[in-house]
């Protein structure tokens, strides 16, 4: 996914200022596609220059007033084109997995405590996702938009479930390793 498409999606859901977009990224889209405040503002400028979005007219002209943006027909067409296009999955890159591989040749010092820290982080994230699911997707809510948003959340729940289970197994395996450093 690309940041321009994430921004177009968010603006089609609700016209927003750069600051509002940043907050929305922190609360929802940022769970699966993160961006800094500066990246969002830089991308808004590019999207506006490309004719995909426009700044909404201010109700009262004022210096320093925040601009709100909306998607233009060309932006909607670009997002529809991108959504319908095929894209291959990206290989998963995770420093923790690389560190496990490196520990096989340099030793496991500090590894167990960091695995525990990762497990706690994933357990917290899983609990947060499950709370969002209870709050935002009660039984009986239907509609294409609701179902697709719920699918995205379910992906997060399933990934966090995977990580918590895998980290539990990894901790059990690491606990059984001999204390001797490799030669």
Backbone as CSV, one residue per row, in Angstrom:
resi,resn,N_x,N_y,N_z,CA_x,CA_y,CA_z,C_x,C_y,C_z
1,UNK,0.860,-1.174,0.000,0.000,0.000,0.000,0.893,1.218,0.000
2,UNK,0.424,2.277,-0.569,1.205,3.498,-0.604,0.502,4.574,0.204
3,UNK,1.295,5.469,0.703,0.752,6.563,1.503,-0.275,7.397,0.727
4,UNK,-0.044,7.723,-0.543,-1.069,8.509,-1.249,-2.430,7.812,-1.258
5,UNK,-2.424,6.502,-1.432,-3.691,5.773,-1.467,-4.328,5.697,-0.081
6,UNK,-3.514,5.597,0.945,-4.051,5.621,2.312,-4.709,6.968,2.594
7,UNK,-4.079,8.044,2.134,-4.638,9.386,2.349,-5.919,9.564,1.539
8,UNK,-5.915,9.133,0.280,-7.144,9.223,-0.530,-8.285,8.463,0.137
9,UNK,-7.989,7.280,0.655,-9.011,6.492,1.347,-9.565,7.261,2.536
10,UNK,-8.674,7.784,3.361,-9.102,8.515,4.559,-9.916,9.753,4.192
11,UNK,-9.513,10.467,3.140,-10.244,11.676,2.742,-11.596,11.346,2.120
12,UNK,-11.701,10.207,1.444,-13.007,9.809,0.915,-13.947,9.424,2.051
13,UNK,-13.393,8.858,3.109,-14.218,8.541,4.273,-14.710,9.814,4.946
14,UNK,-13.824,10.844,4.983,-14.202,12.106,5.617,-13.182,13.183,5.247
15,UNK,-13.620,14.274,4.579,-12.694,15.375,4.315,-12.062,15.844,5.633
16,UNK,-10.755,16.107,5.579,-10.026,16.389,6.817,-8.867,17.326,6.550
17,UNK,-8.371,17.914,7.638,-7.139,18.694,7.581,-5.964,17.727,7.764
18,UNK,-4.757,18.229,7.553,-3.581,17.405,7.771,-3.485,16.919,9.205
19,UNK,-3.789,17.792,10.148,-3.739,17.412,11.562,-4.780,16.342,11.871
20,UNK,-5.989,16.509,11.341,-7.039,15.494,11.547,-6.632,14.157,10.927
21,UNK,-5.999,14.201,9.742,-5.522,12.972,9.114,-4.485,12.287,9.996
22,UNK,-3.554,13.066,10.539,-2.534,12.510,11.422,-3.178,11.820,12.608
23,UNK,-4.170,12.444,13.206,-4.869,11.836,14.344,-5.606,10.567,13.931
24,UNK,-6.227,10.595,12.763,-6.944,9.413,12.285,-5.967,8.280,11.972
25,UNK,-4.795,8.622,11.433,-3.783,7.600,11.195,-3.366,6.970,12.520
26,UNK,-3.207,7.791,13.547,-2.816,7.272,14.863,-3.876,6.344,15.441
27,UNK,-5.149,6.601,15.140,-6.246,5.829,15.746,-6.716,4.640,14.921
28,UNK,-6.471,4.644,13.611,-7.027,3.540,12.830,-6.084,3.078,11.724
29,UNK,-5.905,3.862,10.712,-5.085,3.440,9.576,-3.661,3.129,10.027
30,UNK,-3.188,3.851,11.025,-1.834,3.643,11.526,-1.588,2.273,12.108
31,UNK,-2.632,1.520,12.394,-2.425,0.166,12.887,-1.807,-0.713,11.804
32,UNK,-2.055,-0.386,10.529,-1.491,-1.206,9.466,-0.706,-0.412,8.437
33,UNK,-0.760,0.924,8.505,0.046,1.759,7.609,0.354,3.061,8.326
34,UNK,1.578,3.197,8.797,1.914,4.368,9.591,2.539,5.460,8.730
35,UNK,2.411,6.678,9.197,3.000,7.832,8.529,3.180,8.938,9.552
36,UNK,4.248,9.693,9.388,4.486,10.822,10.277,3.673,12.025,9.811
37,UNK,3.547,12.986,10.702,2.863,14.235,10.391,3.479,14.872,9.137
38,UNK,4.826,14.905,9.074,5.525,15.521,7.939,5.252,14.757,6.645
39,UNK,5.231,13.428,6.714,4.960,12.642,5.510,3.549,12.922,4.988
40,UNK,2.599,13.027,5.895,1.218,13.283,5.487,1.108,14.648,4.821
41,UNK,1.703,15.679,5.424,1.624,17.019,4.830,2.330,17.072,3.476
42,UNK,3.489,16.416,3.382,4.219,16.392,2.104,3.357,15.718,1.029
43,UNK,2.713,14.616,1.392,1.887,13.882,0.432,0.637,14.672,0.056
44,UNK,0.046,15.389,1.010,-1.110,16.234,0.688,-0.739,17.256,-0.386
45,UNK,0.431,17.852,-0.262,0.892,18.815,-1.265,1.036,18.182,-2.641
46,UNK,1.592,16.966,-2.693,1.752,16.262,-3.968,0.395,15.903,-4.569
47,UNK,-0.500,15.401,-3.725,-1.830,15.022,-4.222,-2.581,16.238,-4.758
48,UNK,-2.432,17.362,-4.075,-3.091,18.590,-4.539,-2.467,19.056,-5.857
49,UNK,-1.138,19.020,-5.945,-0.452,19.436,-7.173,-0.818,18.528,-8.352
50,UNK,-1.076,17.248,-8.066,-1.448,16.298,-9.120,-2.932,16.371,-9.478
51,UNK,-3.697,17.216,-8.798,-5.117,17.367,-9.109,-5.990,16.248,-8.580
52,UNK,-5.508,15.518,-7.568,-6.283,14.415,-7.013,-7.121,14.839,-5.809
53,UNK,-6.694,15.910,-5.124,-7.444,16.471,-4.002,-7.432,17.984,-4.141
54,UNK,-8.280,18.614,-3.339,-8.247,20.082,-3.295,-8.529,20.519,-1.872
55,UNK,-7.998,21.703,-1.558,-8.294,22.293,-0.262,-9.701,22.864,-0.330
56,UNK,-10.487,22.589,0.679,-11.839,23.142,0.731,-11.767,24.635,1.003
57,UNK,-12.672,25.407,0.433,-12.667,26.841,0.706,-12.912,27.096,2.200
58,UNK,-12.154,28.036,2.744,-12.311,28.374,4.162,-13.612,29.139,4.358
59,UNK,-14.270,28.880,5.483,-15.511,29.592,5.790,-15.232,31.074,6.001
60,UNK,-14.159,31.368,6.703,-13.733,32.749,6.918,-12.228,32.801,6.691
61,UNK,-11.782,33.661,5.769,-10.340,33.729,5.539,-9.628,34.184,6.816
62,UNK,-8.615,33.423,7.176,-7.842,33.776,8.364,-6.427,33.248,8.201
63,UNK,-5.497,34.020,8.640,-4.087,33.637,8.569,-3.841,32.450,9.514
64,UNK,-3.153,31.435,9.013,-2.825,30.297,9.849,-3.960,29.299,10.036
65,UNK,-5.063,29.509,9.333,-6.195,28.592,9.465,-5.847,27.260,8.807
66,UNK,-6.237,26.163,9.429,-5.929,24.853,8.867,-6.770,24.607,7.623
67,UNK,-6.142,23.967,6.639,-6.834,23.608,5.402,-7.443,22.230,5.566
68,UNK,-8.659,22.078,5.097,-9.268,20.756,4.995,-9.287,20.377,3.529
69,UNK,-9.125,19.098,3.274,-9.021,18.604,1.908,-10.144,17.627,1.598
70,UNK,-10.492,17.584,0.306,-11.435,16.588,-0.182,-10.874,15.982,-1.452
71,UNK,-11.350,14.800,-1.774,-10.896,14.080,-2.959,-11.685,14.555,-4.175
72,UNK,-10.961,14.812,-5.246,-11.579,15.185,-6.525,-11.889,13.917,-7.326
73,UNK,-12.696,14.030,-8.387,-13.012,12.842,-9.195,-11.760,12.102,-9.686
74,UNK,-10.713,12.834,-10.047,-9.470,12.172,-10.494,-8.844,11.358,-9.363
75,UNK,-8.970,11.833,-8.129,-8.453,11.091,-6.983,-9.243,9.828,-6.726
76,UNK,-10.558,9.935,-6.844,-11.421,8.749,-6.683,-11.097,7.724,-7.776
77,UNK,-10.905,8.190,-9.005,-10.574,7.286,-10.108,-9.219,6.609,-9.869
78,UNK,-8.246,7.348,-9.381,-6.939,6.770,-9.081,-7.055,5.717,-7.984
79,UNK,-7.820,5.994,-6.955,-7.984,5.031,-5.869,-8.717,3.781,-6.370
80,UNK,-9.721,3.955,-7.214,-10.441,2.808,-7.790,-9.512,1.989,-8.681
81,UNK,-8.675,2.663,-9.470,-7.711,1.963,-10.322,-6.755,1.149,-9.464
82,UNK,-6.221,1.755,-8.425,-5.258,1.096,-7.533,-5.908,-0.075,-6.793
83,UNK,-7.139,0.119,-6.334,-7.845,-0.928,-5.601,-8.082,-2.157,-6.477
84,UNK,-8.381,-1.947,-7.754,-8.693,-3.069,-8.638,-7.449,-3.718,-9.233
85,UNK,-6.297,-3.099,-9.086,-5.063,-3.648,-9.655,-4.548,-4.805,-8.798
86,UNK,-3.845,-5.697,-9.440,-3.232,-6.827,-8.742,-1.910,-6.382,-8.121
87,UNK,-1.613,-6.928,-6.948,-0.342,-6.609,-6.298,0.142,-7.849,-5.553
88,UNK,1.407,-8.174,-5.733,1.985,-9.328,-5.046,2.252,-8.997,-3.584
89,UNK,2.159,-10.011,-2.707,2.480,-9.760,-1.298,3.964,-9.426,-1.146
90,UNK,4.273,-8.640,-0.154,5.655,-8.261,0.137,6.246,-9.260,1.120
91,UNK,7.527,-9.596,0.967,8.158,-10.474,1.942,8.151,-9.814,3.325
92,UNK,7.950,-10.628,4.345,7.931,-10.109,5.716,9.363,-9.924,6.190
93,UNK,9.666,-8.719,6.655,10.985,-8.414,7.204,10.794,-8.035,8.662
94,UNK,11.430,-8.778,9.558,11.290,-8.494,10.976,12.651,-8.631,11.645
95,UNK,13.140,-7.558,12.258,14.457,-7.613,12.904,14.551,-8.686,13.992
96,UNK,13.441,-8.971,14.679,13.475,-9.992,15.722,13.849,-11.348,15.137
97,UNK,13.300,-11.688,13.991,13.615,-12.965,13.363,15.072,-13.015,12.928
98,UNK,15.582,-11.916,12.423,16.989,-11.850,12.049,17.879,-11.967,13.289
99,UNK,17.468,-11.345,14.394,18.238,-11.433,15.644,18.268,-12.865,16.170
100,UNK,17.171,-13.605,16.022,17.173,-15.014,16.418,18.193,-15.799,15.595
101,UNK,18.223,-15.537,14.318,19.177,-16.213,13.444,20.603,-15.859,13.843
102,UNK,20.840,-14.596,14.143,22.178,-14.160,14.555,22.567,-14.761,15.903
103,UNK,21.590,-14.932,16.807,21.874,-15.512,18.119,22.413,-16.933,17.991
104,UNK,22.094,-17.603,16.910,22.608,-18.956,16.697,24.123,-18.969,16.554
105,UNK,24.700,-17.852,16.149,26.158,-17.803,15.960,26.882,-16.936,16.970
106,UNK,26.172,-16.031,17.654,26.868,-15.164,18.627,26.403,-15.357,20.060
107,UNK,25.383,-16.137,20.274,24.888,-16.383,21.624,23.561,-15.690,21.882
108,UNK,22.911,-16.137,22.956,21.537,-15.722,23.223,21.407,-14.669,24.330
109,UNK,22.493,-14.037,24.714,22.426,-13.044,25.787,21.372,-11.986,25.477
110,UNK,20.453,-11.769,26.404,19.412,-10.754,26.274,18.221,-11.166,25.437
111,UNK,18.312,-12.287,24.773,17.262,-12.696,23.850,15.954,-13.026,24.572
112,UNK,16.036,-13.785,25.657,14.819,-14.209,26.359,14.034,-13.012,26.894
113,UNK,14.732,-12.042,27.472,14.009,-10.876,28.010,13.360,-10.064,26.897
114,UNK,14.014,-9.998,25.735,13.405,-9.247,24.636,12.226,-10.006,24.041
115,UNK,12.313,-11.332,24.008,11.157,-12.114,23.552,9.971,-11.881,24.486
116,UNK,10.218,-11.816,25.787,9.140,-11.540,26.756,8.543,-10.145,26.519
117,UNK,9.418,-9.180,26.256,8.951,-7.812,25.979,8.085,-7.791,24.736
118,UNK,8.511,-8.482,23.688,7.711,-8.553,22.461,6.370,-9.223,22.727
119,UNK,6.381,-10.292,23.514,5.142,-10.984,23.841,4.176,-10.035,24.552
120,UNK,4.666,-9.274,25.510,3.804,-8.317,26.229,3.243,-7.266,25.280
121,UNK,4.070,-6.768,24.372,3.593,-5.764,23.402,2.497,-6.343,22.511
122,UNK,2.706,-7.559,22.031,1.699,-8.176,21.157,0.429,-8.526,21.929
123,UNK,0.555,-8.933,23.179,-0.635,-9.208,23.987,-1.444,-7.931,24.203
124,UNK,-0.756,-6.817,24.443,-1.470,-5.535,24.612,-2.158,-5.121,23.320
125,UNK,-1.455,-5.280,22.191,-2.047,-4.906,20.908,-3.252,-5.778,20.601
126,UNK,-3.153,-7.063,20.881,-4.267,-7.980,20.666,-5.470,-7.569,21.512
127,UNK,-5.235,-7.251,22.763,-6.331,-6.820,23.643,-6.972,-5.537,23.119
128,UNK,-6.165,-4.623,22.609,-6.707,-3.371,22.051,-7.569,-3.654,20.827
129,UNK,-7.092,-4.512,19.932,-7.875,-4.859,18.750,-9.184,-5.539,19.128
130,UNK,-9.121,-6.434,20.103,-10.339,-7.124,20.523,-11.335,-6.150,21.148
131,UNK,-10.849,-5.156,21.857,-11.727,-4.135,22.420,-12.370,-3.301,21.305
132,UNK,-11.594,-2.952,20.302,-12.133,-2.216,19.152,-13.208,-3.055,18.465
133,UNK,-12.958,-4.349,18.325,-13.945,-5.218,17.679,-15.251,-5.227,18.465
134,UNK,-15.178,-5.366,19.779,-16.393,-5.357,20.610,-17.135,-4.030,20.489
135,UNK,-16.378,-2.939,20.491,-16.975,-1.606,20.471,-17.555,-1.241,19.105
136,UNK,-16.799,-1.516,18.050,-17.160,-1.001,16.729,-17.872,-1.996,15.816
137,UNK,-17.847,-3.288,16.169,-18.432,-4.291,15.283,-19.323,-5.256,16.057
138,UNK,-20.386,-4.738,16.677,-21.301,-5.634,17.394,-22.072,-6.496,16.392
139,UNK,-22.588,-7.633,16.848,-23.382,-8.478,15.946,-24.543,-7.682,15.339
140,UNK,-24.839,-7.988,14.106,-25.967,-7.335,13.443,-25.572,-6.149,12.580
141,UNK,-24.355,-5.629,12.758,-23.920,-4.533,11.875,-23.505,-5.147,10.563
142,UNK,-24.019,-4.613,9.486,-23.739,-5.182,8.184,-23.519,-4.063,7.187
143,UNK,-23.250,-4.413,6.000,-22.983,-3.454,4.944,-21.565,-3.673,4.443
144,UNK,-21.344,-3.364,3.188,-20.039,-3.585,2.580,-18.943,-2.861,3.327
145,UNK,-19.150,-1.576,3.633,-18.103,-0.805,4.306,-17.775,-1.376,5.679
146,UNK,-18.794,-1.783,6.434,-18.577,-2.350,7.771,-17.839,-3.681,7.658
147,UNK,-18.260,-4.514,6.738,-17.631,-5.832,6.590,-16.171,-5.718,6.181
148,UNK,-15.863,-4.806,5.268,-14.480,-4.656,4.817,-13.604,-4.075,5.928
149,UNK,-14.107,-3.101,6.670,-13.333,-2.559,7.804,-13.121,-3.631,8.865
150,UNK,-14.139,-4.456,9.080,-14.006,-5.535,10.057,-12.975,-6.561,9.583
151,UNK,-12.932,-6.840,8.289,-11.920,-7.753,7.758,-10.507,-7.244,8.031
152,UNK,-10.307,-5.935,7.877,-8.997,-5.349,8.164,-8.657,-5.541,9.640
153,UNK,-9.612,-5.276,10.509,-9.389,-5.462,11.941,-9.122,-6.932,12.259
154,UNK,-9.886,-7.838,11.637,-9.669,-9.273,11.870,-8.259,-9.687,11.458
155,UNK,-7.739,-9.094,10.400,-6.355,-9.381,9.999,-5.405,-9.001,11.133
156,UNK,-5.628,-7.845,11.735,-4.802,-7.434,12.864,-4.929,-8.384,14.038
157,UNK,-6.148,-8.793,14.346,-6.380,-9.730,15.454,-5.686,-11.056,15.161
158,UNK,-5.832,-11.560,13.947,-5.205,-12.838,13.594,-3.683,-12.749,13.624
159,UNK,-3.121,-11.637,13.155,-1.662,-11.470,13.204,-1.160,-11.403,14.648
160,UNK,-1.851,-10.656,15.485,-1.426,-10.559,16.883,-1.596,-11.897,17.594
161,UNK,-2.639,-12.659,17.253,-2.816,-13.998,17.810,-1.652,-14.888,17.389
162,UNK,-1.286,-14.821,16.113,-0.127,-15.581,15.644,1.114,-15.226,16.454
163,UNK,1.405,-13.919,16.578,2.632,-13.501,17.268,2.631,-13.925,18.736
164,UNK,1.505,-13.807,19.411,1.492,-14.205,20.823,1.720,-15.715,20.951
165,UNK,1.136,-16.498,20.081,1.338,-17.949,20.130,2.781,-18.309,19.772
166,UNK,3.295,-17.701,18.718,4.659,-17.992,18.287,5.667,-17.568,19.345
167,UNK,5.481,-16.387,19.921,6.416,-15.927,20.955,6.367,-16.822,22.188
168,UNK,5.198,-17.332,22.541,5.099,-18.281,23.646,5.925,-19.529,23.370
169,UNK,5.813,-20.051,22.143,6.613,-21.224,21.760,8.096,-20.882,21.733
170,UNK,8.433,-19.718,21.192,9.842,-19.313,21.114,10.443,-19.203,22.512
171,UNK,9.707,-18.622,23.438,10.209,-18.515,24.815,10.423,-19.892,25.435
172,UNK,9.505,-20.804,25.191,9.661,-22.169,25.714,10.893,-22.834,25.108
173,UNK,11.101,-22.673,23.815,12.267,-23.263,23.154,13.568,-22.634,23.652
174,UNK,13.614,-21.313,23.771,14.823,-20.627,24.232,15.145,-21.027,25.671
175,UNK,14.120,-21.226,26.490,14.341,-21.632,27.883,15.010,-23.002,27.965
176,UNK,14.820,-23.841,26.951,15.413,-25.178,26.946,16.817,-25.215,26.353
177,UNK,17.297,-24.097,25.804,18.632,-24.088,25.187,19.704,-24.183,26.266
178,UNK,20.827,-24.840,25.942,21.929,-24.870,26.908,22.498,-23.454,27.072
179,UNK,22.999,-23.166,28.258,23.541,-21.822,28.548,24.875,-21.561,27.878
180,UNK,25.505,-22.576,27.355,26.838,-22.405,26.769,26.769,-21.546,25.511
181,UNK,27.721,-20.646,25.374,27.813,-19.815,24.174,28.325,-20.666,23.018
182,UNK,27.903,-20.406,21.802,28.411,-21.175,20.660,29.885,-20.891,20.441
183,UNK,30.558,-21.813,19.839,31.986,-21.613,19.589,32.247,-21.178,18.181
